[in-house]
Short mmCIF file of C-alpha atoms and ligand atoms in Angstrom, two decimals:
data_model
loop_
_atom_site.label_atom_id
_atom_site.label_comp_id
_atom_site.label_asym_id
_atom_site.label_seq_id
_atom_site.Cartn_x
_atom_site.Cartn_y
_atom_site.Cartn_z
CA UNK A 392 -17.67 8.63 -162.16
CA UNK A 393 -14.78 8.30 -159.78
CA UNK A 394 -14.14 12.19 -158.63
CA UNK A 395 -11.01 11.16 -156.21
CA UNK A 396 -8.86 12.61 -158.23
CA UNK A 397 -9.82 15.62 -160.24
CA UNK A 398 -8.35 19.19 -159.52
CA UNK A 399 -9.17 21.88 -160.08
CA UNK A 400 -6.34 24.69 -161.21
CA UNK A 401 -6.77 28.46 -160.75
CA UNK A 402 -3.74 30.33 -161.89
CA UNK A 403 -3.60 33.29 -163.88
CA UNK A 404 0.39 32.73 -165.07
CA UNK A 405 -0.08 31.37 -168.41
CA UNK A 406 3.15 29.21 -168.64
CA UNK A 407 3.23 28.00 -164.51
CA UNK A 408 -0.88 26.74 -165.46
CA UNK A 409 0.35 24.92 -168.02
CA UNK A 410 3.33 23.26 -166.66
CA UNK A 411 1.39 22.27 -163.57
CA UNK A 412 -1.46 20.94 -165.52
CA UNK A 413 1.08 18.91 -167.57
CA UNK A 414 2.88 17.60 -164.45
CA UNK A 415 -0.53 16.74 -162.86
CA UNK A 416 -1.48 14.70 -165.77
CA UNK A 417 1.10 12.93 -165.88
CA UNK A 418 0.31 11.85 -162.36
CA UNK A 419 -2.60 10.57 -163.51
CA UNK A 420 -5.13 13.42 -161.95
CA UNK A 421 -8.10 15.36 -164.05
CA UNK A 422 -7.33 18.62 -164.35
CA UNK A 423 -9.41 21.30 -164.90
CA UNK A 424 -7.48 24.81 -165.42
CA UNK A 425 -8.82 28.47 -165.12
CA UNK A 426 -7.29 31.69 -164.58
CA UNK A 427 -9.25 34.43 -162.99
CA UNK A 428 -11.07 33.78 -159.53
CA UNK A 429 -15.02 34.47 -160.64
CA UNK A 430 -14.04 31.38 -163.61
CA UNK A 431 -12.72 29.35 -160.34
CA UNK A 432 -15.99 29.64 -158.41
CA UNK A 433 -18.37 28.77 -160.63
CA UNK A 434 -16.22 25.62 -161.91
CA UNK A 435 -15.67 25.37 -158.37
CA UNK A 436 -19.23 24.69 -158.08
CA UNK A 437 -20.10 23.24 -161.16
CA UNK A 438 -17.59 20.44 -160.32
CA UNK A 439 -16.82 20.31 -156.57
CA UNK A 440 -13.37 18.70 -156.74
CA UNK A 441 -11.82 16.98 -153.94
CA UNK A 442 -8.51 18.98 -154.64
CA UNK A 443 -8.17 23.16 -155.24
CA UNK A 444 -4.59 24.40 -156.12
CA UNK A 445 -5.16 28.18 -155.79
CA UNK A 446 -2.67 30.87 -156.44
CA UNK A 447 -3.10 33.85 -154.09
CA UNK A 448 -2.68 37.19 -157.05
CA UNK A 449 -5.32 36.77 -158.92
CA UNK A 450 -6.34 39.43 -161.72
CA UNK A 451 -9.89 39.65 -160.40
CA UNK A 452 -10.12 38.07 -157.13
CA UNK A 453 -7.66 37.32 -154.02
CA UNK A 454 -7.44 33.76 -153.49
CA UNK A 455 -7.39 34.13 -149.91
CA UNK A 456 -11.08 35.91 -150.24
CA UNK A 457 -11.89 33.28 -152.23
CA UNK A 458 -10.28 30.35 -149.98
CA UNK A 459 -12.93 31.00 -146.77
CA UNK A 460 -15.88 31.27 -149.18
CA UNK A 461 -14.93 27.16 -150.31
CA UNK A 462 -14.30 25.98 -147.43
CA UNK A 463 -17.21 27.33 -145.55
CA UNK A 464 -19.52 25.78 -148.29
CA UNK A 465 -17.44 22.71 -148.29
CA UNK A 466 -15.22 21.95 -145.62
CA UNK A 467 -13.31 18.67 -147.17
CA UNK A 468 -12.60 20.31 -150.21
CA UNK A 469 -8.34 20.39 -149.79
CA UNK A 470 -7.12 23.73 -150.88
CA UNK A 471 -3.50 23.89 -151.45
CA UNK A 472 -2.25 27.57 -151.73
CA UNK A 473 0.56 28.60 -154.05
CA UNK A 474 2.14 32.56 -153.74
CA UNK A 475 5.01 34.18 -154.34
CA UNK A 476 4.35 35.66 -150.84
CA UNK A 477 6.77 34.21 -148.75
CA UNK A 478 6.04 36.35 -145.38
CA UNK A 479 4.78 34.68 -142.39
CA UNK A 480 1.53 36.72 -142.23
CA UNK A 481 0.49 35.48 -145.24
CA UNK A 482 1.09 31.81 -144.56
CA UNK A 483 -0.40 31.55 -141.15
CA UNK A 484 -3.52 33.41 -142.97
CA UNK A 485 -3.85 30.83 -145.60
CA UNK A 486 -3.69 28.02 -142.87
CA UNK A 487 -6.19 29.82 -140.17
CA UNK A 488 -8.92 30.52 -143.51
CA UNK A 489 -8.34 26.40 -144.46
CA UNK A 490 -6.03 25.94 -146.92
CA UNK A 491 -4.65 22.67 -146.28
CA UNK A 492 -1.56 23.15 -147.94
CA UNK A 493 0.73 26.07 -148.42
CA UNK A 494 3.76 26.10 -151.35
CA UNK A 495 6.20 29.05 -152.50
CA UNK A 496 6.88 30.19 -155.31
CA UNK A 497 8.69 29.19 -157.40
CA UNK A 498 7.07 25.72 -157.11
CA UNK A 499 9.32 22.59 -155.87
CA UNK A 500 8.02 19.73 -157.94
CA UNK A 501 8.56 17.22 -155.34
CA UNK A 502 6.54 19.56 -152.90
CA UNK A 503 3.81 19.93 -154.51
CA UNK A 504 4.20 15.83 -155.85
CA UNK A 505 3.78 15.36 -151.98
CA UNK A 506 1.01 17.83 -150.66
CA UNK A 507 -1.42 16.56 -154.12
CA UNK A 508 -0.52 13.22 -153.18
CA UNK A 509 -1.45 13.53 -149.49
CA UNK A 510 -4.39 15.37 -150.49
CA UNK A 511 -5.49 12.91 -152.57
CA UNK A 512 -4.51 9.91 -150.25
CA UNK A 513 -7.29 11.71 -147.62
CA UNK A 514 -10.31 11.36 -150.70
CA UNK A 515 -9.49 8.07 -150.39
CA UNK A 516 -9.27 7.65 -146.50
CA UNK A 517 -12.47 9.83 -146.56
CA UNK A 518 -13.95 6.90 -148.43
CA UNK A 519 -12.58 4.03 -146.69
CA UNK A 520 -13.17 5.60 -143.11
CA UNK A 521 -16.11 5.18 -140.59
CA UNK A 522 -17.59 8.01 -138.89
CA UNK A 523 -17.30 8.20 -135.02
CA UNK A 524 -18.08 11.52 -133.97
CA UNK A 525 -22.15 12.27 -134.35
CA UNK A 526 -22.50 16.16 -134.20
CA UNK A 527 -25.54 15.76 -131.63
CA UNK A 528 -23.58 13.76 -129.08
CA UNK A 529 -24.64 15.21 -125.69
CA UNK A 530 -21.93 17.20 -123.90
CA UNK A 531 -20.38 14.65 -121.41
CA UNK A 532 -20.63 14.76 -117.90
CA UNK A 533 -17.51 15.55 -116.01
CA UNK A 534 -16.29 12.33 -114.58
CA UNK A 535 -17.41 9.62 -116.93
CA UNK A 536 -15.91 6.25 -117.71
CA UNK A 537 -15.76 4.72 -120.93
CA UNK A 538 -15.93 1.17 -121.47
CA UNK A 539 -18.51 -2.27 -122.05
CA UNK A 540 -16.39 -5.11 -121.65
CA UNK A 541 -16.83 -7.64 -119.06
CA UNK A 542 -14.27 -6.59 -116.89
CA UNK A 543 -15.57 -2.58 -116.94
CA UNK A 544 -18.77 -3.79 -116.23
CA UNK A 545 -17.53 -5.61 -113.18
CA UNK A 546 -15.99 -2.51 -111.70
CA UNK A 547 -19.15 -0.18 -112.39
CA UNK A 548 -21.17 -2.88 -110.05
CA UNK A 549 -17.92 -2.47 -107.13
CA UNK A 550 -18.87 1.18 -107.98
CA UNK A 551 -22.21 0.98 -107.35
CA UNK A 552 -22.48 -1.29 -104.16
CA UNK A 553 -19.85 0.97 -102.56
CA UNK A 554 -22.59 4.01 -103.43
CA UNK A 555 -24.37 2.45 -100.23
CA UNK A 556 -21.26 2.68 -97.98
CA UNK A 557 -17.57 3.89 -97.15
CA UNK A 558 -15.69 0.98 -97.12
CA UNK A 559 -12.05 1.61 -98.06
CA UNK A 560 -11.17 0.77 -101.94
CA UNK A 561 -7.94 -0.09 -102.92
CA UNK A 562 -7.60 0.79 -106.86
CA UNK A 563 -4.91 -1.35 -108.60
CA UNK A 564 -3.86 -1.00 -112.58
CA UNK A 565 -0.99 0.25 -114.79
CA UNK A 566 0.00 3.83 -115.28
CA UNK A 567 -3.07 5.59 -117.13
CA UNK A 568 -5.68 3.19 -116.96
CA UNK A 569 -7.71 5.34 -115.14
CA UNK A 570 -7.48 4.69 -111.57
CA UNK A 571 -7.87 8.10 -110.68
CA UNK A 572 -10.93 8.36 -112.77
CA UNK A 573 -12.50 5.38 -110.80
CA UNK A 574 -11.85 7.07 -107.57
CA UNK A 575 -13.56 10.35 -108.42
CA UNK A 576 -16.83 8.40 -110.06
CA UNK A 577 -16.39 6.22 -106.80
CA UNK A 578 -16.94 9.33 -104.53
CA UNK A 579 -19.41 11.28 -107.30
CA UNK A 580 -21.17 8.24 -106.65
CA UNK A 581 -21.51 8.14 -103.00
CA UNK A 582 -24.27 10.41 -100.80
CA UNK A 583 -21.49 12.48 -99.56
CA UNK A 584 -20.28 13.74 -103.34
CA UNK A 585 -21.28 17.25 -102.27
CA UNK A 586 -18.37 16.56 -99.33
CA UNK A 587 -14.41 17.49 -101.12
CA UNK A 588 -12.07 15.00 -102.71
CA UNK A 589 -8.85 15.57 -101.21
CA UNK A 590 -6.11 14.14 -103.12
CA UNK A 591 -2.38 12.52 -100.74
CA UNK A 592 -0.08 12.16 -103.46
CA UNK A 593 2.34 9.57 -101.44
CA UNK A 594 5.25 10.32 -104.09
CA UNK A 595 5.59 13.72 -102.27
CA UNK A 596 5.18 13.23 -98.62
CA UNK A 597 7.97 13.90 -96.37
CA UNK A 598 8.51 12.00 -93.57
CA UNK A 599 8.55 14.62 -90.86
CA UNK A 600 5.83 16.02 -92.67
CA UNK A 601 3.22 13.81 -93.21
CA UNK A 602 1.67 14.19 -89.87
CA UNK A 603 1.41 18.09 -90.28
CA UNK A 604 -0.10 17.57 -93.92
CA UNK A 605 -2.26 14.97 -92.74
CA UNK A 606 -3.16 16.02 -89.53
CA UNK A 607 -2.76 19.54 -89.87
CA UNK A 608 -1.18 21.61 -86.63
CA UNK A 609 -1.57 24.01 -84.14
CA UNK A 610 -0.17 27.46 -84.78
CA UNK A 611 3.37 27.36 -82.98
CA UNK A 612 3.44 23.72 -83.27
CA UNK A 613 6.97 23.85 -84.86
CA UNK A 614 9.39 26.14 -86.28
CA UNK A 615 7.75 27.58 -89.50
CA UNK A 616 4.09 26.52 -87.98
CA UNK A 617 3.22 30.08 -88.01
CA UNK A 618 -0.71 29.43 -88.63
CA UNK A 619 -2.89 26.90 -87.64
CA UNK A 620 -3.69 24.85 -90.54
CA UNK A 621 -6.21 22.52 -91.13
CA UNK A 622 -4.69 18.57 -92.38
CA UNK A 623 -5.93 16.99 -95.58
CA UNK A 624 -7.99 14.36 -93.59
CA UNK A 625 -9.84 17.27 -91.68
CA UNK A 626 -9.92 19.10 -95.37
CA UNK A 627 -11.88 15.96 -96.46
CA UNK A 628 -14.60 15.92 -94.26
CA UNK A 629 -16.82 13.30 -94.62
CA UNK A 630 -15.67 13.58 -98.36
CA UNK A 631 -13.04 10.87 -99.82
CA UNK A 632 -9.00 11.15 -99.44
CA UNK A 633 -6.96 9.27 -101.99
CA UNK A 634 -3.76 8.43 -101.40
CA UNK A 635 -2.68 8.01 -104.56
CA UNK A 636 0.36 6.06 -105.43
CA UNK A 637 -0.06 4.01 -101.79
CA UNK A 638 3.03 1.82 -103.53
CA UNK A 639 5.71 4.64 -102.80
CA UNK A 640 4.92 5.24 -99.31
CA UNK A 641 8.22 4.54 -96.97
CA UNK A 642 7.59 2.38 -94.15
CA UNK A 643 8.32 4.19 -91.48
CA UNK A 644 5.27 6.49 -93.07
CA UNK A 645 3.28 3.67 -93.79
CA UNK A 646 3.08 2.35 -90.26
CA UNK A 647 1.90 6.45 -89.31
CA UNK A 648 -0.69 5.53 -92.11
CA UNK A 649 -1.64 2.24 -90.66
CA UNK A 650 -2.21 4.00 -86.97
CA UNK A 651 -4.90 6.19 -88.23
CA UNK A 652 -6.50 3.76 -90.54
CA UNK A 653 -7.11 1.93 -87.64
CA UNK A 654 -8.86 3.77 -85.34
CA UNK A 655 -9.73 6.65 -87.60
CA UNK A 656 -8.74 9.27 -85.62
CA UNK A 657 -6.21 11.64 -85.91
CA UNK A 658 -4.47 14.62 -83.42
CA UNK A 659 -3.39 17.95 -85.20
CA UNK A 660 1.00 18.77 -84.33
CA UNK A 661 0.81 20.71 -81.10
CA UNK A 662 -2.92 19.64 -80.28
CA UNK A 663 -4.32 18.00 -77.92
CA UNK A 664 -7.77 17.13 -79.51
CA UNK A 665 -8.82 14.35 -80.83
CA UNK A 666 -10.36 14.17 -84.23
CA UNK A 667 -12.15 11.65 -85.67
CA UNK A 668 -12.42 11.43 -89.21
CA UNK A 669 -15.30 10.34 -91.39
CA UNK A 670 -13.95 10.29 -94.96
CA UNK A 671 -13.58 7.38 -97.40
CA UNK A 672 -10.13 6.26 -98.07
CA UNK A 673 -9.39 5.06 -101.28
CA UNK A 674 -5.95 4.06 -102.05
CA UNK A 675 -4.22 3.67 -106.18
CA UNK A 676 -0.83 1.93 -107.10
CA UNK A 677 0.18 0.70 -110.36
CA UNK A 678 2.72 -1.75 -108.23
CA UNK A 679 2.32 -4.81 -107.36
CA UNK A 680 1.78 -4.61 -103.72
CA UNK A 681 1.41 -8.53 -103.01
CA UNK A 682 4.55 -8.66 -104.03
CA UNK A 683 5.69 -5.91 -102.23
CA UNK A 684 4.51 -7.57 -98.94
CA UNK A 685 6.44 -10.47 -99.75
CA UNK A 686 9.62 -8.39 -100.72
CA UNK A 687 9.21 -6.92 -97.32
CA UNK A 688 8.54 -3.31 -98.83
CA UNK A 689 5.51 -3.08 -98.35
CA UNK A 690 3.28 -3.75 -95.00
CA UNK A 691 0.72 -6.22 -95.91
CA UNK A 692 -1.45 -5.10 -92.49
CA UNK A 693 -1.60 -1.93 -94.49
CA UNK A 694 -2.46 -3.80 -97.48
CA UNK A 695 -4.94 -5.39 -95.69
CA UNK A 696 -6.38 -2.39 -94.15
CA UNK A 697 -6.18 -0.31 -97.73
CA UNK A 698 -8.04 -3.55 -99.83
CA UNK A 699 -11.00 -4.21 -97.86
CA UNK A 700 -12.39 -3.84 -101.40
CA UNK A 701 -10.22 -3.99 -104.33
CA UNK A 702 -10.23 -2.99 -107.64
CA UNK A 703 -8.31 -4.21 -110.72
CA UNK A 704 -8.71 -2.09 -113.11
CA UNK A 705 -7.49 -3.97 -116.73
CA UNK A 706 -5.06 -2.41 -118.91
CA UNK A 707 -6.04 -1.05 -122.72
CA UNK A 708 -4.49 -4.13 -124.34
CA UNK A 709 -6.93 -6.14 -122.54
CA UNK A 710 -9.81 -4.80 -123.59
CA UNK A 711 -9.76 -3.46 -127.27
CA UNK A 712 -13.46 -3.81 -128.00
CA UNK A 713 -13.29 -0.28 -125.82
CA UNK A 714 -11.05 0.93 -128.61
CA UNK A 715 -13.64 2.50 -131.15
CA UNK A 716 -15.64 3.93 -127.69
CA UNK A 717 -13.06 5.76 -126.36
CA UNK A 718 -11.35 6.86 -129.89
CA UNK A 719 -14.90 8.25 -130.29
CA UNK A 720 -15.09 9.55 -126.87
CA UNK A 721 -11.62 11.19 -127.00
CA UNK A 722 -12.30 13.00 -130.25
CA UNK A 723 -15.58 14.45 -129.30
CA UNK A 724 -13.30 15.95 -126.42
CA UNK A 725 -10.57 17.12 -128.52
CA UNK A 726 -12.86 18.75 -131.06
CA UNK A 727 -13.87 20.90 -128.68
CA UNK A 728 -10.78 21.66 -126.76
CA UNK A 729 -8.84 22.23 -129.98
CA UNK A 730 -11.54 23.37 -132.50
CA UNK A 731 -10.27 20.37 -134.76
CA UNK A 732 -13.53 19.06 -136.44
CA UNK A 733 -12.49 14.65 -136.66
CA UNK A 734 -15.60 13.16 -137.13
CA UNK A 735 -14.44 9.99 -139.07
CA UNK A 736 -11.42 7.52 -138.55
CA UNK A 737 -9.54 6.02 -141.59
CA UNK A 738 -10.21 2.06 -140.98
CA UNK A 739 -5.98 1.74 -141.53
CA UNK A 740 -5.68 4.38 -138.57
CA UNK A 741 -8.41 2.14 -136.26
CA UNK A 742 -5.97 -1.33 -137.17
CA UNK A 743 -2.59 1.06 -135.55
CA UNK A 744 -4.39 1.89 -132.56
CA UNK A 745 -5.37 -2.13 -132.19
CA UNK A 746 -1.84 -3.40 -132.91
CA UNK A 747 -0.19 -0.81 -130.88
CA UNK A 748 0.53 -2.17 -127.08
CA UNK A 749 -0.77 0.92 -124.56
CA UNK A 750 2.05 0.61 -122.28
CA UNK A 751 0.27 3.99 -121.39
CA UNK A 752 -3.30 2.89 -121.56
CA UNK A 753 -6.35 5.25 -121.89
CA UNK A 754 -4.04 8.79 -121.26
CA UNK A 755 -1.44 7.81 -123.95
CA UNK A 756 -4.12 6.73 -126.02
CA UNK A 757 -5.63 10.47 -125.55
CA UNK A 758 -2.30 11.87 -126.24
CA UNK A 759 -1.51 10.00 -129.46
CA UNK A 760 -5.63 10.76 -130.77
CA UNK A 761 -4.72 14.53 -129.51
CA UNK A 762 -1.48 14.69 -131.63
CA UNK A 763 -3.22 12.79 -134.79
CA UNK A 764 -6.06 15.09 -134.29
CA UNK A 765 -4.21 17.92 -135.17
CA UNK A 766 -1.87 16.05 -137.63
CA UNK A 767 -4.84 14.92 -139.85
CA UNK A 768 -5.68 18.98 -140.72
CA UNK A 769 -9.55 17.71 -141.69
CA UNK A 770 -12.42 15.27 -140.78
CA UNK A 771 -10.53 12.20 -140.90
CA UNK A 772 -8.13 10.95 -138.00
CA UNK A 773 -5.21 9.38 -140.79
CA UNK A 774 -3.55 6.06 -140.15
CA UNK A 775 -0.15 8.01 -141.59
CA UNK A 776 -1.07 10.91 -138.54
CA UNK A 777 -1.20 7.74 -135.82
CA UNK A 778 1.88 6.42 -136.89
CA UNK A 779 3.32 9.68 -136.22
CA UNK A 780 2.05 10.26 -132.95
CA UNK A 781 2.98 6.67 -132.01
CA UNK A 782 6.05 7.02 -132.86
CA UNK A 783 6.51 10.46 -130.95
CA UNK A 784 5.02 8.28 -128.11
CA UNK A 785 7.24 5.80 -128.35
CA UNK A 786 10.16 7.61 -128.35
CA UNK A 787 9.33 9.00 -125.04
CA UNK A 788 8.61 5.97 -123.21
CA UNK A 789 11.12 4.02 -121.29
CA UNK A 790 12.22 1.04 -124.00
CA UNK A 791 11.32 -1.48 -120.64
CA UNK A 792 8.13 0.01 -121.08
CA UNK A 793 7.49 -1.60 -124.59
CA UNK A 794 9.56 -4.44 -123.57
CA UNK A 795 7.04 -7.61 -122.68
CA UNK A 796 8.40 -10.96 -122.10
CA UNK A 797 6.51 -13.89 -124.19
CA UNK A 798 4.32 -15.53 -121.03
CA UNK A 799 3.27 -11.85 -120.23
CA UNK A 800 1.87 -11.45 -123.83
CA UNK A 801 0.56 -14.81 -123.62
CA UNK A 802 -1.37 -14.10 -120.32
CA UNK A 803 -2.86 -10.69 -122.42
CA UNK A 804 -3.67 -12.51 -125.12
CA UNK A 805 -5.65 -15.16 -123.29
CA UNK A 806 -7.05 -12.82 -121.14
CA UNK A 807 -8.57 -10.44 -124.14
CA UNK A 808 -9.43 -13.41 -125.77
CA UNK A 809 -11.48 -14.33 -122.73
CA UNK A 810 -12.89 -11.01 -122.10
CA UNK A 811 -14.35 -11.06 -126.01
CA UNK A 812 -15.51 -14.07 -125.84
CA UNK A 813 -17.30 -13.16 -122.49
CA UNK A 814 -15.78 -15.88 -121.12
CA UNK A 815 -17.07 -18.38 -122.58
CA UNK A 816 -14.09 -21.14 -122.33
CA UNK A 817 -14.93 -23.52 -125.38
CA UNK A 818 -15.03 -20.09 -127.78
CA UNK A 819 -12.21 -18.54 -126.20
CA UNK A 820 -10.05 -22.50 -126.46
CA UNK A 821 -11.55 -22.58 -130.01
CA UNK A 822 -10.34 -18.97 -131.13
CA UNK A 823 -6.61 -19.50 -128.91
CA UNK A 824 -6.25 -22.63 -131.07
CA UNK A 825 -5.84 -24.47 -127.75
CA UNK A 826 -7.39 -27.15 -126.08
CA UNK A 827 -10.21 -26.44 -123.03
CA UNK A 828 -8.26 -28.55 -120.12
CA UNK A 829 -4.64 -26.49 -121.76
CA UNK A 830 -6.76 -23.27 -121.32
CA UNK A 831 -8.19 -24.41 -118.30
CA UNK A 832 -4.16 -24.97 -116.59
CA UNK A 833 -3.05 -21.45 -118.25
CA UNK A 834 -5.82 -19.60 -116.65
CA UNK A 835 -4.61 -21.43 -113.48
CA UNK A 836 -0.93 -20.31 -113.81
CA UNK A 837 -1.54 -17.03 -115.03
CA UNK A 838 -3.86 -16.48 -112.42
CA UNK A 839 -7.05 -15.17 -114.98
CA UNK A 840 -10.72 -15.42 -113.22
CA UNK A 841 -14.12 -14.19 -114.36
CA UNK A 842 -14.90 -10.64 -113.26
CA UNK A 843 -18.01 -10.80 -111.05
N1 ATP B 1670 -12.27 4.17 -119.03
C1 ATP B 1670 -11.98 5.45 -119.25
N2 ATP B 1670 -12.89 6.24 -119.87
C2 ATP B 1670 -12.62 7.52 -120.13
N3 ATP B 1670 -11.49 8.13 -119.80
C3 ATP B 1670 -10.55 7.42 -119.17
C4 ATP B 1670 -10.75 6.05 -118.86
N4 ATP B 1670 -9.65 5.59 -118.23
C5 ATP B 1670 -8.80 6.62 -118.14
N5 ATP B 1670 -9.33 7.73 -118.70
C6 ATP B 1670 -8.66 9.04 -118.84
O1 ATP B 1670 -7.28 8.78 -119.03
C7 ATP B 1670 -6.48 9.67 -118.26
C8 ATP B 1670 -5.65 8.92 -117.26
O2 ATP B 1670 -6.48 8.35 -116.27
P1 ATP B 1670 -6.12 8.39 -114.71
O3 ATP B 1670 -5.41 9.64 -114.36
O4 ATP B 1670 -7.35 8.06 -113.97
O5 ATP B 1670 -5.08 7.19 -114.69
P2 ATP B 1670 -4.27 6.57 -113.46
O6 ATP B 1670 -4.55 5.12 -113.50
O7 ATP B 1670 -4.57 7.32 -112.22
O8 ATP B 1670 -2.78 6.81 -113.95
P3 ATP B 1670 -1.41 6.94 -113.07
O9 ATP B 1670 -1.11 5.58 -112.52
O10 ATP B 1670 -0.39 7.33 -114.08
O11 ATP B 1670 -1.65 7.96 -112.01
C9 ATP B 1670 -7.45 10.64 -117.62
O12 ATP B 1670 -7.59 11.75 -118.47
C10 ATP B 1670 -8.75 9.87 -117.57
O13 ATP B 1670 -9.86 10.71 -117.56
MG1 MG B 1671 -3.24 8.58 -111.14
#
């Protein structure tokens, strides 16, 4: 027997019980009606519905002593809470003991049309969902990345060749693919991990005070260089320093930059020792510096110096087989940061987070699965809880963000059809609906090459 949508009705007003089970018939929903508390439990557990309406003033028992002995013994059961107690105590009570639902007296019809609806709607996404959260998954370690597609596993080999040296890594990829993320697993990788990761942020640095910051000075270098103070390179050790958005260095800063990459050493403001430094330089952008060097903004020596390995890191479009992975990931995360408890995703909700186009990547995908977290109120992430959190995402990105011209969504779409495929150019020609020598001259133009 289909249980999705039987409720059970525990209100001790004679003529509000039987209104409401009238209107909920009508609705189409089994009802089941009682009105003292002790008859609520035990139909409660003769019956386990999906939906509880509970009235708070019971003759016998409270419902809100009754509400956390349900929902400890089932915690999907949806409890929607009617009173006549209209103070805020009360309601943020009912919420923090897991009623999913909270309606005043007297009852709205739409209201209550809407939160038995949406109650019901979550049996239903309950059913047609796919679990993604195990409860044994082992706590993660602090810097991991997430991802098995062609192009991931390409950068996790860079990764792991650079563990034998300190060559200089130049990280390249869109705002929040996870550039930073590389860097750190990059250096927690390396023999010196026990050395500091010093962060430049080159968004911030002043010109006449980049040397000082980098460098560090002498006490009574300047005016205001009251104490000696060590430089971020000196900080480092033989650690790593990241300069992290390399792209928005000024020139005149970037040929200061290109001075010490060359020889490696550096002379605090006001000193007159030498220092040499020992610590791996790995450089982000999410421009495009090639064509920065040809636009004359950016110094392609530096380039040079910065890429002696490089690192593209693909953006989330490209590689949606990482989707379910990281959804998981994330919500493991966010379970535990906000004592949510998502442990399965509606299948509509997993088909949003496909279509939708990341101009974000992996940190607006955490913020949208952080917002739907909470949105959802239960163990399923809702496709109605993405939309909302998309669209609050959307609304805060630029609109040149979202805006893609046609041969830039052609070059992602060939490219993620590649990367599924694994490359393999008669699948991918046969899935594109294109011939091979037509794929072949698009890979060409757009510039699209197999990871090694
Ligand atoms: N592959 C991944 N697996 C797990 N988490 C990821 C992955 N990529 C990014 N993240 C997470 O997404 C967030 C953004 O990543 P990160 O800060 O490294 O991006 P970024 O490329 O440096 O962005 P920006 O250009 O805006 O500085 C971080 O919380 C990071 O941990
Ligand atoms: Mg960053």
């Amino acid at each position: 027997m289909d249980k999705l949508n039987e409720i059970l009705l525990i209100e001790d007003d004679h003529a509000l019980r039987e209104s409401l089970e009238m209107f909920l018939q009508e609705k189409g929903c089994r009802v089941k009606s009682v009105g003292s508390g002790e008859e609520g439990l035990r139909l409660w557990r003769e019956i386990s519905p999906q939906v509880i309406i509970l009235d708070v003033r019971l003759p016998d028992i409270s419902g809100l002593e009754m509400l956390p002995r349900i929902t400890r013994q089932d915690p999907e059961v949806k409890v929607i809470v009617i009173t006549a107690f209209h103070d805020m105590e009360t309601t943020i009570e009912a919420m923090r003991l897991g009623a999913y639902d909270y309606l005043r007296k007297p009852i709205k019809v739409d209201e209550l049309d809407r939160a038995v609806d949406k109650a019901m709607h979550i049996a239903v996404a309950t059913r047609d969902s796919r679990p993604v959260v195990g409860h044994d998954q082992p706590p993660d370690p602090r810097n991991r990345i997430i991802g098995d597609t062609p192009a991931m596993h390409a950068i996790y080999k860079t990764i792991g060749l650079l563990s034998r040296n300190q060559a200089s890594v130049l990280i390249m990829g869109e705002t929040g693919c996870g550039k930073e993320l590389i860097a750190r697993v990059i250096h927690d990788s390396s023999p010196n991990r026990e050395e500091p990761f010093v962060t430049v942020d080159c968004t911030t640095l002043l010109d006449n005070l980049l040397e000082s910051e980098l460098f560090g000075h002498e006490r009574g270098a300047f005016t205001g260089a009251v104490e000696t103070k060590l430089g971020r390179l000196e900080l480092a050790g033989k650690g790593t320093i990241f300069f992290d958005e390399v792209g928005d260095l000024p020139l005149p800063l970037q040929a200061k930059l290109l001075r010490f990459l060359e020889y490696r050493e550096f002379t605090p403001v006001g000193s007159n020792r030498v220092h040499r430094s020992q610590a791996r330089i790995i450089a982000a952008t999410n421009q495009d510096l090639e064509a920065m060097v040809q636009a004359k903004s950016f110094r392609q020596d530096l380039m040079f110096r910065l890429k002696v390995v490089s690192i593209k890191v693909p953006p989330l479009r490209r590689r949606l087989a990482d989707l379910p992975e990281l959804v998981q990931f994330f919500l493991f995360q966010i379970n535990r940061e906000l004592n949510t408890r998502v442990s399965r995703v509606e299948e509509a909700a997993l088909e949003r987070l496909r279509a939708h186009p990341w101009p974000g990547n992996v940190r607006e995908l955490r913020n949208v699965l952080t917002k739907a977290a909470l949105e959802s109120r239960g163990a399923v992430l809702l496709a109605e809880a993405v939309d909302a959190a998309l669209d609050a995402a959307g609304a805060a990105l630029p609109p040149e963000a979202a805006l893609r011209s046609l041969d830039e969504m052609e070059q992602e779409h060939i490219a993620s059809t590649l990367d599924q495929t694994e490359w393999n150019i008669s699948a991918a020609a046969r899935s594109l609906g294109m011939s091979r020598p037509t794929l072949r001259k698009r890979m060409a133009r757009y510039g699209l090459k197999r990871p090694v």
